Amino acid sequence: MLQKFNFFIQKWMAVLTPLSLVLGVFLEDVGGYLLFLVPWLFAFMTFSSSLSMKLSDIKVFSKYHKTILFSIAFLHILMPIWAFSLSKIVFDDHLLTIGYVLSVAVPTGVTSVIWVNMCKGHIPLSLSIILIDTLLSPIIMPYLLHIIVGESIAIDTTSIIIDLLWMIVLPSIAGIALNELSKGSIQNTLGKHLAPLSKLSLFGIIMINSSAVAPYLKDINWELFRVIFFVLILSISGYTFAMLLGRFIWKDTSILTTFVFIGGMRNIAVGVIVATTYFPAKVAMPVVFGMLFQQVLASLFSKVIQKKQLKNDGPLEI
């Protein structure tokens, strides 16, 4: 029953994600009382996702070290620079600029491995990038935010690092350790049972944190549409840049496939938590709205990738 429920949620992710956001806006007062649950829900999500990871995933680094380093540079250098430059041109608002940079500076999305698997990508490579990027996030994110924020807004970098360690690094280590001790069997036992609960936790995080941007959504105006449209442009550009660069650099379609989803998807939930905890509510707007498009765009780009695979490799089981 849990597996069927998990399949149902996975199939309707693109609908349930924005629905959770809308529900959170309408339940603004309730969300405020449940904020204390967010770090716990995210730690649970990270732990559940990490049950499929193992230390040998890091060994892929020796063979694909250039690919992994380039992927991390794309995620945390190229895309933040692109987001910063565009937001400065389009908006004369420092808070929105911080929000847009934060939306692309967060670690790559753990759910990207689902799309990599569906599209016949390089799963060990994708897991390796996710693991390394996740473990580096407590160092990379606060440093990027310090550069972007400057002196205009005071942020507690130490607290951000501690929160990221608690929500990402420690649960990841726990999940990897259990997977190693069970020799991989825990993913087929406990992991399958936790998978639907993990997705429900994601919806809970979205719903609770979207209450923070509720005041901005109640007043529908041209500025709000501009913000959402620019989030869409930024989301599309992540997938598009990854695909164009991937086609130029790699001939192996499995590596290209992996890079597209790694480069296009983000662990937006952690960005929402950081934005709502350490910045004014306006900063969370671009981050939260990123949840509207991520799964839909992943689905669209998967069709493009599958067509390319059919063209290059002949018939493909989909």
Short mmCIF file of C-alpha atoms in Angstrom, two decimals:
data_model
loop_
_atom_site.label_atom_id
_atom_site.label_comp_id
_atom_site.label_asym_id
_atom_site.label_seq_id
_atom_site.Cartn_x
_atom_site.Cartn_y
_atom_site.Cartn_z
CA MET A 1 0.00 0.00 0.00
CA LEU A 2 2.83 2.38 0.89
CA GLN A 3 4.57 1.65 -2.42
CA LYS A 4 1.39 2.38 -4.37
CA PHE A 5 0.93 5.57 -2.38
CA ASN A 6 4.54 6.55 -3.10
CA PHE A 7 4.03 5.93 -6.82
CA PHE A 8 0.88 8.05 -6.77
CA ILE A 9 2.71 10.96 -5.06
CA GLN A 10 5.66 10.70 -7.42
CA LYS A 11 3.34 10.73 -10.44
CA TRP A 12 1.54 13.87 -9.24
CA MET A 13 4.53 15.76 -7.79
CA ALA A 14 4.15 18.55 -10.33
CA VAL A 15 0.56 19.15 -9.15
CA LEU A 16 0.88 18.47 -5.42
CA THR A 17 3.89 20.79 -4.98
CA PRO A 18 2.16 24.04 -6.04
CA LEU A 19 -1.03 22.83 -4.31
CA SER A 20 0.91 22.65 -1.03
CA LEU A 21 2.14 26.20 -1.60
CA VAL A 22 -1.37 27.52 -2.20
CA LEU A 23 -2.70 25.65 0.83
CA GLY A 24 0.04 27.16 2.99
CA VAL A 25 -0.94 30.65 1.88
CA PHE A 26 -4.57 30.09 2.88
CA LEU A 27 -3.52 28.54 6.20
CA GLU A 28 -1.15 31.40 7.03
CA ASP A 29 -1.94 31.46 10.77
CA VAL A 30 -1.63 27.69 11.15
CA GLY A 31 1.74 27.65 9.35
CA GLY A 32 3.16 30.15 11.82
CA TYR A 33 2.50 27.76 14.73
CA LEU A 34 4.14 24.82 12.94
CA LEU A 35 7.45 26.47 12.01
CA PHE A 36 9.28 24.53 14.73
CA LEU A 37 8.58 21.30 12.78
CA VAL A 38 10.42 22.38 9.61
CA PRO A 39 14.02 21.52 10.63
CA TRP A 40 12.85 18.12 11.91
CA LEU A 41 10.91 17.38 8.71
CA PHE A 42 13.88 18.35 6.57
CA ALA A 43 16.32 16.27 8.64
CA PHE A 44 13.94 13.30 8.18
CA MET A 45 13.82 13.92 4.41
CA THR A 46 17.60 14.01 4.20
CA PHE A 47 17.95 10.84 6.26
CA SER A 48 15.39 9.00 4.13
CA SER A 49 17.09 10.05 0.88
CA SER A 50 20.55 9.13 2.21
CA LEU A 51 19.57 5.50 2.80
CA SER A 52 20.26 4.89 -0.89
CA MET A 53 23.77 6.39 -0.71
CA LYS A 54 26.98 4.60 0.20
CA LEU A 55 30.61 5.50 0.72
CA SER A 56 31.55 3.85 -2.57
CA ASP A 57 29.64 6.64 -4.33
CA ILE A 58 32.51 8.93 -3.41
CA LYS A 59 34.92 6.55 -5.18
CA VAL A 60 33.36 7.67 -8.47
CA PHE A 61 35.21 10.95 -7.81
CA SER A 62 38.52 9.36 -8.86
CA LYS A 63 37.13 8.49 -12.32
CA TYR A 64 34.85 11.47 -12.87
CA HIS A 65 36.56 14.14 -10.75
CA LYS A 66 36.48 16.74 -13.53
CA THR A 67 32.77 16.15 -14.16
CA ILE A 68 31.95 16.39 -10.45
CA LEU A 69 34.01 19.56 -9.93
CA PHE A 70 32.49 21.16 -13.02
CA SER A 71 28.99 20.28 -11.80
CA ILE A 72 29.65 21.90 -8.41
CA ALA A 73 31.13 24.97 -10.13
CA PHE A 74 28.04 25.18 -12.34
CA LEU A 75 25.72 24.95 -9.34
CA HIS A 76 27.52 27.37 -7.04
CA ILE A 77 29.44 29.75 -9.30
CA LEU A 78 27.95 29.99 -12.79
CA MET A 79 24.26 29.92 -11.86
CA PRO A 80 24.57 32.32 -8.86
CA ILE A 81 26.47 34.80 -11.06
CA TRP A 82 23.75 34.47 -13.73
CA ALA A 83 20.97 34.94 -11.16
CA PHE A 84 22.71 37.92 -9.56
CA SER A 85 23.35 39.66 -12.90
CA LEU A 86 19.81 39.17 -14.25
CA SER A 87 18.06 40.15 -11.02
CA LYS A 88 20.14 43.32 -10.79
CA ILE A 89 19.07 44.26 -14.31
CA VAL A 90 15.37 43.36 -13.94
CA PHE A 91 14.75 44.38 -10.29
CA ASP A 92 16.07 47.29 -8.29
CA ASP A 93 15.55 45.38 -5.04
CA HIS A 94 18.40 43.94 -3.00
CA LEU A 95 16.13 41.56 -1.08
CA LEU A 96 14.84 39.96 -4.29
CA THR A 97 18.40 39.68 -5.58
CA ILE A 98 19.37 37.75 -2.45
CA GLY A 99 16.32 35.52 -2.93
CA TYR A 100 17.15 34.71 -6.55
CA VAL A 101 20.79 33.94 -5.78
CA LEU A 102 19.76 31.80 -2.81
CA SER A 103 17.29 29.86 -4.99
CA VAL A 104 20.12 28.63 -7.25
CA ALA A 105 22.94 28.48 -4.66
CA VAL A 106 21.33 25.71 -2.59
CA PRO A 107 22.55 22.11 -3.06
CA THR A 108 21.32 20.11 -6.01
CA GLY A 109 18.01 18.34 -5.49
CA VAL A 110 18.08 14.80 -4.11
CA THR A 111 15.02 14.03 -6.25
CA SER A 112 17.17 14.57 -9.37
CA VAL A 113 18.33 10.95 -9.02
CA ILE A 114 14.74 9.85 -9.72
CA TRP A 115 14.81 11.59 -13.10
CA VAL A 116 18.37 10.41 -13.81
CA ASN A 117 17.19 6.85 -13.23
CA MET A 118 14.07 7.27 -15.39
CA CYS A 119 16.10 8.72 -18.27
CA LYS A 120 18.93 6.15 -18.17
CA GLY A 121 21.53 8.49 -16.74
CA HIS A 122 24.65 7.65 -14.74
CA ILE A 123 23.21 6.85 -11.29
CA PRO A 124 26.52 6.35 -9.37
CA LEU A 125 27.77 9.67 -10.74
CA SER A 126 24.56 11.49 -9.80
CA LEU A 127 24.64 10.04 -6.27
CA SER A 128 28.28 11.04 -5.93
CA ILE A 129 27.57 14.64 -6.96
CA ILE A 130 24.54 14.85 -4.64
CA LEU A 131 26.52 13.44 -1.71
CA ILE A 132 29.58 15.65 -2.17
CA ASP A 133 27.52 18.77 -2.89
CA THR A 134 25.31 18.12 0.14
CA LEU A 135 28.28 17.67 2.48
CA LEU A 136 29.91 20.85 1.14
CA SER A 137 26.76 22.98 1.46
CA PRO A 138 27.45 24.20 5.05
CA ILE A 139 30.66 25.76 3.70
CA ILE A 140 29.54 26.97 0.27
CA MET A 141 26.14 28.49 1.05
CA PRO A 142 27.11 30.78 3.96
CA TYR A 143 30.15 32.00 2.01
CA LEU A 144 28.04 32.82 -1.07
CA LEU A 145 25.43 34.58 1.04
CA HIS A 146 28.10 36.62 2.79
CA ILE A 147 29.39 37.81 -0.60
CA ILE A 148 25.93 38.66 -1.97
CA VAL A 149 24.41 40.17 1.17
CA GLY A 150 27.38 42.39 1.95
CA GLU A 151 26.91 44.87 4.75
CA SER A 152 23.31 45.85 3.99
CA ILE A 153 21.82 42.99 6.03
CA ALA A 154 23.42 41.32 9.03
CA ILE A 155 23.21 37.53 8.99
CA ASP A 156 24.39 34.99 11.53
CA THR A 157 26.67 32.82 9.38
CA THR A 158 27.53 30.52 12.29
CA SER A 159 23.86 29.71 12.89
CA ILE A 160 23.33 28.94 9.20
CA ILE A 161 26.27 26.53 9.24
CA ILE A 162 24.96 24.79 12.38
CA ASP A 163 21.44 24.49 10.89
CA LEU A 164 22.81 23.02 7.65
CA LEU A 165 24.93 20.55 9.60
CA TRP A 166 21.86 19.48 11.59
CA MET A 167 19.45 19.32 8.65
CA ILE A 168 21.75 17.92 5.94
CA VAL A 169 25.16 16.62 7.00
CA LEU A 170 24.34 14.63 10.16
CA PRO A 171 21.21 12.91 8.72
CA SER A 172 23.21 12.11 5.55
CA ILE A 173 25.99 10.51 7.57
CA ALA A 174 23.43 8.52 9.59
CA GLY A 175 21.67 7.28 6.44
CA ILE A 176 24.93 6.33 4.72
CA ALA A 177 26.16 4.53 7.87
CA LEU A 178 22.96 2.46 8.10
CA ASN A 179 23.17 1.60 4.41
CA GLU A 180 26.76 0.44 4.84
CA LEU A 181 25.99 -1.59 7.98
CA SER A 182 23.04 -3.29 6.30
CA LYS A 183 25.08 -3.85 3.10
CA GLY A 184 22.44 -2.02 1.08
CA SER A 185 19.43 -3.99 2.23
CA ILE A 186 17.98 -1.15 4.32
CA GLN A 187 16.94 0.73 1.19
CA ASN A 188 14.69 -2.18 0.19
CA THR A 189 13.19 -2.49 3.67
CA LEU A 190 13.08 0.73 5.68
CA GLY A 191 13.81 3.00 2.69
CA LYS A 192 10.71 1.94 0.74
CA HIS A 193 8.48 2.57 3.75
CA LEU A 194 9.98 6.01 4.40
CA ALA A 195 9.85 7.19 0.76
CA PRO A 196 6.18 8.35 0.76
CA LEU A 197 6.58 9.87 4.23
CA SER A 198 9.60 11.79 2.96
CA LYS A 199 7.56 13.27 0.10
CA LEU A 200 4.77 14.18 2.53
CA SER A 201 7.43 15.93 4.64
CA LEU A 202 8.41 17.97 1.58
CA PHE A 203 4.81 19.06 1.07
CA GLY A 204 4.62 19.93 4.78
CA ILE A 205 7.75 22.09 4.55
CA ILE A 206 6.37 23.89 1.51
CA MET A 207 3.00 24.46 3.14
CA ILE A 208 4.45 25.75 6.44
CA ASN A 209 7.07 28.00 4.89
CA SER A 210 4.79 29.40 2.20
CA SER A 211 2.87 31.08 5.01
CA ALA A 212 5.86 33.43 5.27
CA VAL A 213 5.18 34.87 1.80
CA ALA A 214 1.39 34.91 2.23
CA PRO A 215 1.24 38.71 2.75
CA TYR A 216 2.87 39.24 -0.66
CA LEU A 217 0.48 36.85 -2.42
CA LYS A 218 -2.67 38.43 -1.07
CA ASP A 219 -2.01 41.57 -3.08
CA ILE A 220 -1.91 40.31 -6.67
CA ASN A 221 -0.10 42.92 -8.76
CA TRP A 222 2.24 43.32 -11.70
CA GLU A 223 5.31 43.12 -9.48
CA LEU A 224 4.28 39.67 -8.23
CA PHE A 225 3.83 38.40 -11.79
CA ARG A 226 7.27 39.78 -12.68
CA VAL A 227 8.82 37.92 -9.75
CA ILE A 228 7.15 34.62 -10.68
CA PHE A 229 7.95 35.01 -14.40
CA PHE A 230 11.59 35.69 -13.62
CA VAL A 231 11.69 32.58 -11.41
CA LEU A 232 10.42 30.60 -14.40
CA ILE A 233 13.10 32.09 -16.68
CA LEU A 234 15.80 31.29 -14.15
CA SER A 235 14.51 27.71 -13.73
CA ILE A 236 14.42 27.12 -17.48
CA SER A 237 17.90 28.57 -17.92
CA GLY A 238 19.34 26.10 -15.38
CA TYR A 239 18.18 23.10 -17.41
CA THR A 240 18.96 24.77 -20.75
CA PHE A 241 22.51 25.85 -19.84
CA ALA A 242 23.21 22.38 -18.42
CA MET A 243 22.00 20.73 -21.62
CA LEU A 244 23.95 23.05 -23.93
CA LEU A 245 27.17 22.77 -21.93
CA GLY A 246 26.68 19.03 -21.54
CA ARG A 247 26.31 18.49 -25.27
CA PHE A 248 29.48 20.51 -25.90
CA ILE A 249 31.60 18.79 -23.21
CA TRP A 250 30.41 15.15 -23.08
CA LYS A 251 29.61 12.69 -25.84
CA ASP A 252 28.31 10.12 -23.35
CA THR A 253 24.52 10.64 -23.17
CA SER A 254 24.35 9.09 -19.69
CA ILE A 255 26.67 11.78 -18.30
CA LEU A 256 24.80 14.49 -20.23
CA THR A 257 21.51 13.24 -18.79
CA THR A 258 22.93 13.27 -15.27
CA PHE A 259 24.33 16.79 -15.66
CA VAL A 260 21.03 18.19 -16.98
CA PHE A 261 19.02 17.09 -13.94
CA ILE A 262 21.81 17.84 -11.45
CA GLY A 263 22.16 21.32 -12.94
CA GLY A 264 18.43 22.01 -13.26
CA MET A 265 17.09 20.76 -9.93
CA ARG A 266 17.69 22.26 -6.48
CA ASN A 267 17.03 21.30 -2.88
CA ILE A 268 14.68 24.27 -2.63
CA ALA A 269 13.29 23.25 0.74
CA VAL A 270 16.60 24.08 2.45
CA GLY A 271 16.66 27.43 0.64
CA VAL A 272 13.18 28.23 1.95
CA ILE A 273 14.25 27.38 5.49
CA VAL A 274 17.35 29.59 5.29
CA ALA A 275 15.38 32.43 3.65
CA THR A 276 12.53 32.43 6.16
CA THR A 277 14.82 31.98 9.17
CA TYR A 278 17.57 34.51 8.48
CA PHE A 279 16.12 37.08 6.08
CA PRO A 280 13.05 39.29 5.65
CA ALA A 281 10.05 37.44 4.18
CA LYS A 282 10.52 39.04 0.76
CA VAL A 283 13.74 37.08 0.25
CA ALA A 284 11.75 33.82 0.41
CA MET A 285 9.50 34.77 -2.53
CA PRO A 286 11.83 33.71 -5.40
CA VAL A 287 12.87 30.61 -3.46
CA VAL A 288 9.33 29.41 -2.71
CA PHE A 289 8.08 30.07 -6.24
CA GLY A 290 10.91 27.89 -7.57
CA MET A 291 8.93 24.92 -6.29
CA LEU A 292 6.19 25.66 -8.81
CA PHE A 293 8.28 24.83 -11.87
CA GLN A 294 11.04 22.41 -10.90
CA GLN A 295 9.19 19.09 -11.32
CA VAL A 296 7.24 20.28 -14.38
CA LEU A 297 10.44 21.37 -16.14
CA ALA A 298 12.16 18.11 -15.18
CA SER A 299 9.32 16.25 -16.90
CA LEU A 300 9.58 18.40 -20.05
CA PHE A 301 13.36 18.11 -20.32
CA SER A 302 13.15 14.36 -19.76
CA LYS A 303 11.17 14.17 -23.01
CA VAL A 304 13.90 16.12 -24.84
CA ILE A 305 16.60 13.83 -23.44
CA GLN A 306 14.70 10.66 -24.33
CA LYS A 307 14.28 11.88 -27.92
CA LYS A 308 18.04 12.53 -28.11
CA GLN A 309 18.75 9.06 -26.75
CA LEU A 310 16.43 7.47 -29.31
CA LYS A 311 18.20 9.38 -32.06
CA ASN A 312 21.73 8.49 -30.90
CA ASP A 313 21.31 5.01 -29.46
CA GLY A 314 18.35 3.53 -31.32
CA PRO A 315 15.29 2.07 -29.56
CA LEU A 316 15.15 2.76 -25.83
CA GLU A 317 12.90 1.25 -23.19
CA ILE A 318 11.01 4.05 -21.45
#
